[in-house]
Amino acid sequence: MNNHDSKSAMTEPTSDDDVLPVGVNSLSDYAPNKLYLLLTSSVPIDITTSSGVVVQTDSSNNNNNNNELLPQKRSSKRRSFIRYFIPINRTRSSSIPVDPAKSDGFGAAYYQQSRGPIQSIDPCDMRFLIIRHGERVDRYFGANWYMTAFDQNEQYRPYHRNFPASLPLRTNRYFWAVDTPLTSTGLHAAEQLGRLFQSRFFHPTYAYSSPAMRCVLTTIQILKGLGLENKIPIRIEPGLLELGAARFGMNVFFQPTDWHKYGINVDLSYQPILTNIPPYEREDGYYLRSKHVIREIEKRHNELSTDSQNILIIAHATSPETLTWDLIGKQPNIGDLYRLSLNIAYLQTVLTERQQDSKFWSVKPIGWS
């Protein structure tokens, strides 16, 4: 079922931008040069692989007593965070200070200390760069944003400069409630992240995205910042959806053919790993689904002849945890998954590498400064 027409609503924002969220005193609090989204220090932990946890990947286990497959030990909140990266507070007022006199308007001054490429100590033949999507419209303006952003004729009327300039049409406005786009700041920040990757000579060879609009838009903007939006088609993978995202069915999300109609470079030949996501799923089933998806991506790329592959994966706040636990041989944090996700900033990035000889995976810290 198609959820929108083939035309875009291209209404430009009005000058009425005096409506700010609670706790935000100025639009400068959301200026793109305040990127509170990247790692700035190394992770002081041992990331070597361990014996890990043996689990089944059969999809039949996703809804049946999965808590018996995975350990129920609750780790502390702090320990959970340090496993992968230093936590970054994602509250609205959080920001990285930038000297405006030295900034190019997008926070380049903060990153001028180091211009070297992203490097690996050990030779690797595959990298997964797992990134959370950018800033969500519904988290900025509230869950009912679409009730005031569209007029009685269903025309998009952005009344605030942090709304995106345009949105595709949908036949049912309530789909926006469960499939939100990015704010204007989120779009700009994602593009700037792509520019940052380019300045560090990180060139992805493939790009995967959750079908959620916020993830696809983030992928588009990152590739745009890299100058690769016309060279790397986006592979939309339903298996990357976060826990609970499919509770209203899969028809609320745009299909690859829908994005293609709007001129987006998507891989129409891509065969998804999973097509139907359980509408009701528990944390343990979500861990198993994520393991199956990331291992299948690895398997498919093993069959390619290229020497080294840099693979972008744009998904959700829980994805750095659920997509990497099996790769690096750690126990899943079933009890702490929700609290862990609350400390994952927009566009927070986790790099995992596979050693060329041993095929062991490890998490690598990213230090931009």
XYZ file of C-alpha atoms in Angstrom:
369
model
C 0.000 0.000 0.000
C 1.401 3.365 -0.955
C 1.327 5.928 1.825
C 1.778 9.070 -0.215
C 1.469 10.646 -3.630
C 4.314 11.161 -6.064
C 4.566 14.920 -5.549
C 6.454 16.824 -2.887
C 5.156 19.597 -0.701
C 7.715 22.296 -1.324
C 6.361 25.121 0.804
C 9.140 27.273 2.191
C 9.287 28.145 5.899
C 7.592 31.333 6.990
C 9.275 34.101 8.934
C 7.284 33.264 12.031
C 9.967 31.448 14.016
C 9.298 32.662 17.507
C 7.909 29.340 18.740
C 10.640 27.591 20.700
C 10.543 24.380 22.730
C 10.424 24.576 26.487
C 13.884 25.232 27.892
C 15.326 26.651 24.683
C 15.838 30.401 24.871
C 17.315 31.001 21.462
C 17.667 29.340 18.095
C 21.421 29.529 18.660
C 20.943 26.610 21.050
C 20.293 24.552 17.934
C 22.868 26.094 15.611
C 24.547 23.420 13.446
C 27.964 24.447 14.781
C 27.070 22.972 18.160
C 27.555 19.331 17.358
C 27.349 17.391 20.599
C 27.402 14.149 18.718
C 30.917 12.811 18.277
C 33.443 10.993 20.398
C 36.316 13.160 21.541
C 38.419 10.772 23.597
C 39.632 7.215 23.502
C 37.806 4.427 25.262
C 39.946 3.123 28.141
C 38.767 -0.474 28.003
C 39.895 -3.847 26.782
C 37.942 -4.596 23.623
C 39.414 -7.988 22.819
C 36.929 -10.736 22.116
C 35.779 -13.159 24.765
C 34.102 -16.513 24.679
C 30.795 -14.763 24.125
C 27.303 -16.127 24.320
C 25.995 -18.913 22.129
C 22.490 -18.138 20.884
C 20.221 -19.329 18.114
C 19.379 -17.097 15.172
C 16.269 -18.914 14.023
C 13.529 -16.300 13.605
C 11.087 -18.644 15.289
C 12.771 -17.830 18.572
C 11.993 -14.149 18.353
C 8.634 -14.446 20.050
C 9.012 -17.570 22.139
C 10.866 -17.569 25.444
C 13.870 -15.731 24.145
C 14.798 -14.801 27.682
C 15.963 -18.386 28.101
C 18.469 -17.976 25.283
C 20.183 -14.867 26.531
C 21.700 -14.158 29.938
C 19.599 -12.021 32.256
C 22.449 -10.541 34.243
C 21.968 -6.818 34.662
C 25.134 -4.840 34.296
C 25.524 -1.435 35.805
C 24.526 1.554 33.718
C 28.030 2.973 33.741
C 29.634 -0.314 32.734
C 27.194 -0.679 29.862
C 28.116 2.710 28.469
C 31.870 2.302 28.773
C 31.746 -0.923 26.788
C 31.560 1.073 23.605
C 32.147 4.763 24.093
C 32.159 7.616 26.519
C 28.502 8.577 27.026
C 27.350 11.905 25.663
C 24.376 13.638 27.225
C 21.752 14.240 24.595
C 19.707 16.880 26.402
C 18.596 19.771 24.241
C 20.976 22.313 25.717
C 24.070 20.111 25.405
C 26.676 21.409 23.017
C 30.355 21.504 22.223
C 31.675 25.059 22.630
C 33.001 26.578 19.455
C 34.704 29.909 19.041
C 32.445 31.746 16.556
C 35.348 33.848 15.375
C 37.174 30.738 14.222
C 34.208 28.734 13.033
C 33.022 28.298 9.468
C 29.428 28.225 10.668
C 29.301 24.456 11.018
C 31.737 23.906 13.852
C 34.851 23.254 11.779
C 36.963 25.123 14.325
C 36.412 22.364 16.857
C 37.910 19.802 14.501
C 40.887 21.805 13.256
C 43.331 20.278 15.719
C 43.686 17.105 13.690
C 43.293 16.569 9.968
C 44.600 13.032 9.706
C 42.642 10.119 8.285
C 40.767 7.520 10.298
C 43.391 4.842 10.790
C 43.509 1.339 12.182
C 46.437 -0.091 14.135
C 45.825 -3.601 12.797
C 45.062 -4.291 9.132
C 41.338 -4.781 8.694
C 39.260 -6.030 5.793
C 35.851 -4.756 6.893
C 34.514 -1.817 8.889
C 31.020 -1.114 10.162
C 30.401 2.530 10.979
C 27.177 2.417 12.996
C 25.485 5.793 13.405
C 22.340 6.909 15.136
C 20.014 9.120 13.091
C 19.881 12.908 13.465
C 17.565 15.146 15.448
C 13.888 14.153 15.224
C 11.089 16.619 14.557
C 8.806 15.012 17.128
C 11.414 15.251 19.885
C 11.881 18.957 19.187
C 8.302 20.122 18.592
C 6.381 17.401 20.412
C 4.500 14.299 19.340
C 1.617 16.265 17.784
C 3.797 18.484 15.580
C 2.038 17.319 12.421
C -1.317 18.636 13.664
C -0.095 22.230 13.385
C 2.456 21.876 10.573
C -0.213 20.903 8.024
C -3.237 23.003 7.127
C -6.783 21.799 6.520
C -5.881 21.020 2.909
C -2.994 18.811 4.053
C -0.449 21.335 2.781
C 2.790 21.487 4.746
C 3.167 24.887 6.449
C 6.430 24.997 8.423
C 5.976 27.788 10.950
C 9.447 27.530 12.508
C 12.889 27.605 10.972
C 13.828 24.280 12.549
C 11.204 22.492 10.492
C 12.560 20.933 7.280
C 11.919 23.188 4.286
C 9.775 20.572 2.542
C 8.275 17.152 3.115
C 6.869 14.494 0.791
C 3.117 14.135 0.746
C 1.334 11.356 2.561
C -2.274 10.331 2.139
C -2.547 9.822 5.889
C -1.087 12.565 8.061
C -1.062 10.286 11.094
C 1.784 8.304 9.580
C 3.981 11.246 10.607
C 3.287 10.364 14.224
C 5.147 7.060 13.910
C 7.584 7.897 11.106
C 9.006 11.316 11.869
C 11.447 13.272 9.666
C 14.526 15.221 10.755
C 14.598 18.822 11.867
C 16.459 21.368 9.774
C 19.276 21.222 12.301
C 19.330 17.444 12.082
C 19.656 17.599 8.304
C 22.512 20.110 8.432
C 24.346 18.244 11.194
C 24.184 14.949 9.278
C 25.608 16.608 6.175
C 28.382 18.144 8.262
C 29.200 14.713 9.676
C 29.652 13.496 6.112
C 32.007 16.398 5.435
C 33.938 15.459 8.531
C 34.325 11.887 7.288
C 35.572 13.223 3.978
C 38.140 15.423 5.710
C 39.424 12.303 7.518
C 39.633 10.384 4.241
C 36.948 7.930 5.296
C 35.233 6.761 2.137
C 32.338 4.310 2.592
C 31.751 1.722 -0.082
C 28.207 0.756 0.934
C 25.396 2.357 2.918
C 22.588 0.617 4.800
C 19.651 2.343 6.445
C 16.688 1.466 8.578
C 13.458 2.203 6.662
C 12.490 4.835 9.245
C 12.402 8.225 7.513
C 14.730 9.812 10.072
C 17.356 7.177 9.246
C 17.016 7.408 5.470
C 17.226 11.213 5.588
C 20.316 10.972 7.790
C 21.934 8.593 5.306
C 21.112 10.909 2.408
C 22.676 13.886 4.170
C 25.824 12.033 5.260
C 26.402 10.821 1.708
C 25.742 14.344 0.474
C 28.416 15.680 2.819
C 30.786 13.046 1.473
C 29.915 13.990 -2.106
C 28.750 10.409 -2.714
C 24.973 10.796 -2.840
C 24.938 9.940 -6.551
C 27.574 7.204 -6.323
C 26.474 5.017 -3.408
C 22.879 3.746 -3.556
C 21.208 3.326 -0.189
C 20.237 -0.191 0.829
C 17.082 0.026 2.913
C 17.028 -2.855 5.392
C 13.851 -3.410 7.465
C 15.808 -5.632 9.841
C 17.533 -2.510 11.200
C 14.312 -1.094 12.654
C 14.411 -0.498 16.371
C 12.394 -2.367 18.952
C 8.688 -1.559 18.683
C 8.951 0.434 15.454
C 6.793 -2.055 13.547
C 3.898 -2.052 15.995
C 1.689 -0.254 13.443
C 2.841 -2.385 10.530
C 5.407 -1.815 7.803
C 3.149 0.231 5.526
C 3.776 3.401 7.518
C 7.319 3.504 6.125
C 8.274 4.633 2.632
C 9.308 1.817 0.330
C 12.501 1.987 -1.777
C 10.365 2.668 -4.859
C 8.772 5.609 -3.052
C 12.154 7.160 -2.334
C 13.178 6.520 -5.917
C 10.196 8.557 -7.139
C 11.563 11.519 -5.221
C 14.933 11.214 -6.895
C 16.756 9.508 -4.026
C 19.527 7.108 -4.997
C 18.314 3.850 -3.464
C 19.357 0.346 -4.452
C 16.201 -1.081 -6.019
C 17.950 -4.396 -6.666
C 18.781 -4.929 -2.996
C 17.150 -7.991 -1.435
C 16.404 -7.225 2.230
C 17.592 -9.632 4.875
C 14.252 -9.337 6.661
C 11.003 -7.988 5.269
C 8.504 -8.492 8.075
C 9.384 -7.308 11.559
C 7.321 -8.612 14.502
C 4.911 -5.888 15.652
C 5.402 -7.024 19.230
C 8.917 -8.020 20.180
C 10.853 -8.327 23.399
C 14.368 -7.125 24.039
C 15.886 -10.584 23.725
C 14.166 -11.138 20.380
C 15.433 -7.754 19.212
C 18.994 -8.712 20.135
C 18.678 -11.930 18.143
C 17.203 -10.126 15.147
C 20.012 -7.567 15.190
C 22.620 -10.303 15.431
C 21.101 -12.086 12.442
C 21.061 -8.889 10.367
C 24.637 -7.786 11.077
C 26.019 -11.285 10.532
C 24.125 -11.579 7.259
C 25.537 -8.234 6.106
C 28.993 -9.526 6.989
C 28.347 -12.769 5.115
C 27.137 -11.009 1.987
C 30.174 -8.769 1.905
C 32.503 -11.711 2.472
C 31.479 -12.872 -0.973
C 32.653 -9.649 -2.614
C 36.122 -9.424 -4.107
C 37.078 -5.994 -2.774
C 40.025 -5.922 -0.388
C 38.615 -3.600 2.279
C 35.046 -2.455 2.791
C 33.787 0.529 4.758
C 30.096 0.061 5.438
C 27.809 2.781 6.778
C 24.869 1.598 8.875
C 22.380 4.285 9.885
C 19.857 3.137 12.446
C 18.657 3.915 15.971
C 19.834 4.709 19.498
C 19.891 1.041 20.480
C 21.743 -0.076 17.348
C 25.338 0.450 18.558
C 24.544 -2.023 21.332
C 22.394 -4.594 19.558
C 24.415 -4.718 16.337
C 27.808 -5.179 18.000
C 27.353 -7.416 21.028
C 27.782 -10.658 19.095
C 30.560 -9.307 16.875
C 32.849 -8.561 19.799
C 31.760 -11.466 21.997
C 30.027 -9.567 24.787
C 26.894 -10.326 26.733
C 23.718 -8.489 25.720
C 22.380 -5.889 28.125
C 18.741 -6.925 28.035
C 17.829 -5.243 31.292
C 19.732 -2.031 30.569
C 18.960 -1.574 26.878
C 16.433 1.214 27.322
C 18.540 3.188 29.791
C 21.573 2.717 27.580
C 19.749 4.180 24.596
C 18.838 7.315 26.546
C 22.502 8.306 26.595
C 23.172 7.888 22.882
C 23.340 11.284 21.200
C 22.007 12.078 17.766
C 24.553 11.021 15.138
C 26.712 9.279 17.731
C 29.103 7.026 15.865
C 30.626 3.649 16.690
C 33.342 2.080 14.554
C 33.811 -1.688 14.524
C 36.643 -3.335 12.610
C 37.394 -6.892 11.574
C 41.027 -7.955 11.588
C 42.147 -9.223 8.236
C 43.870 -12.390 9.431
C 42.003 -13.473 12.554
C 38.559 -12.190 11.478
C 38.033 -10.974 15.053
C 35.878 -7.902 15.521
C 36.616 -5.059 17.915
C 35.257 -1.618 18.687
C 37.625 1.205 17.846
C 37.418 4.623 19.497
C 37.064 7.625 17.233
C 39.012 10.707 18.312
C 38.317 13.735 16.186
C 40.318 16.244 18.199
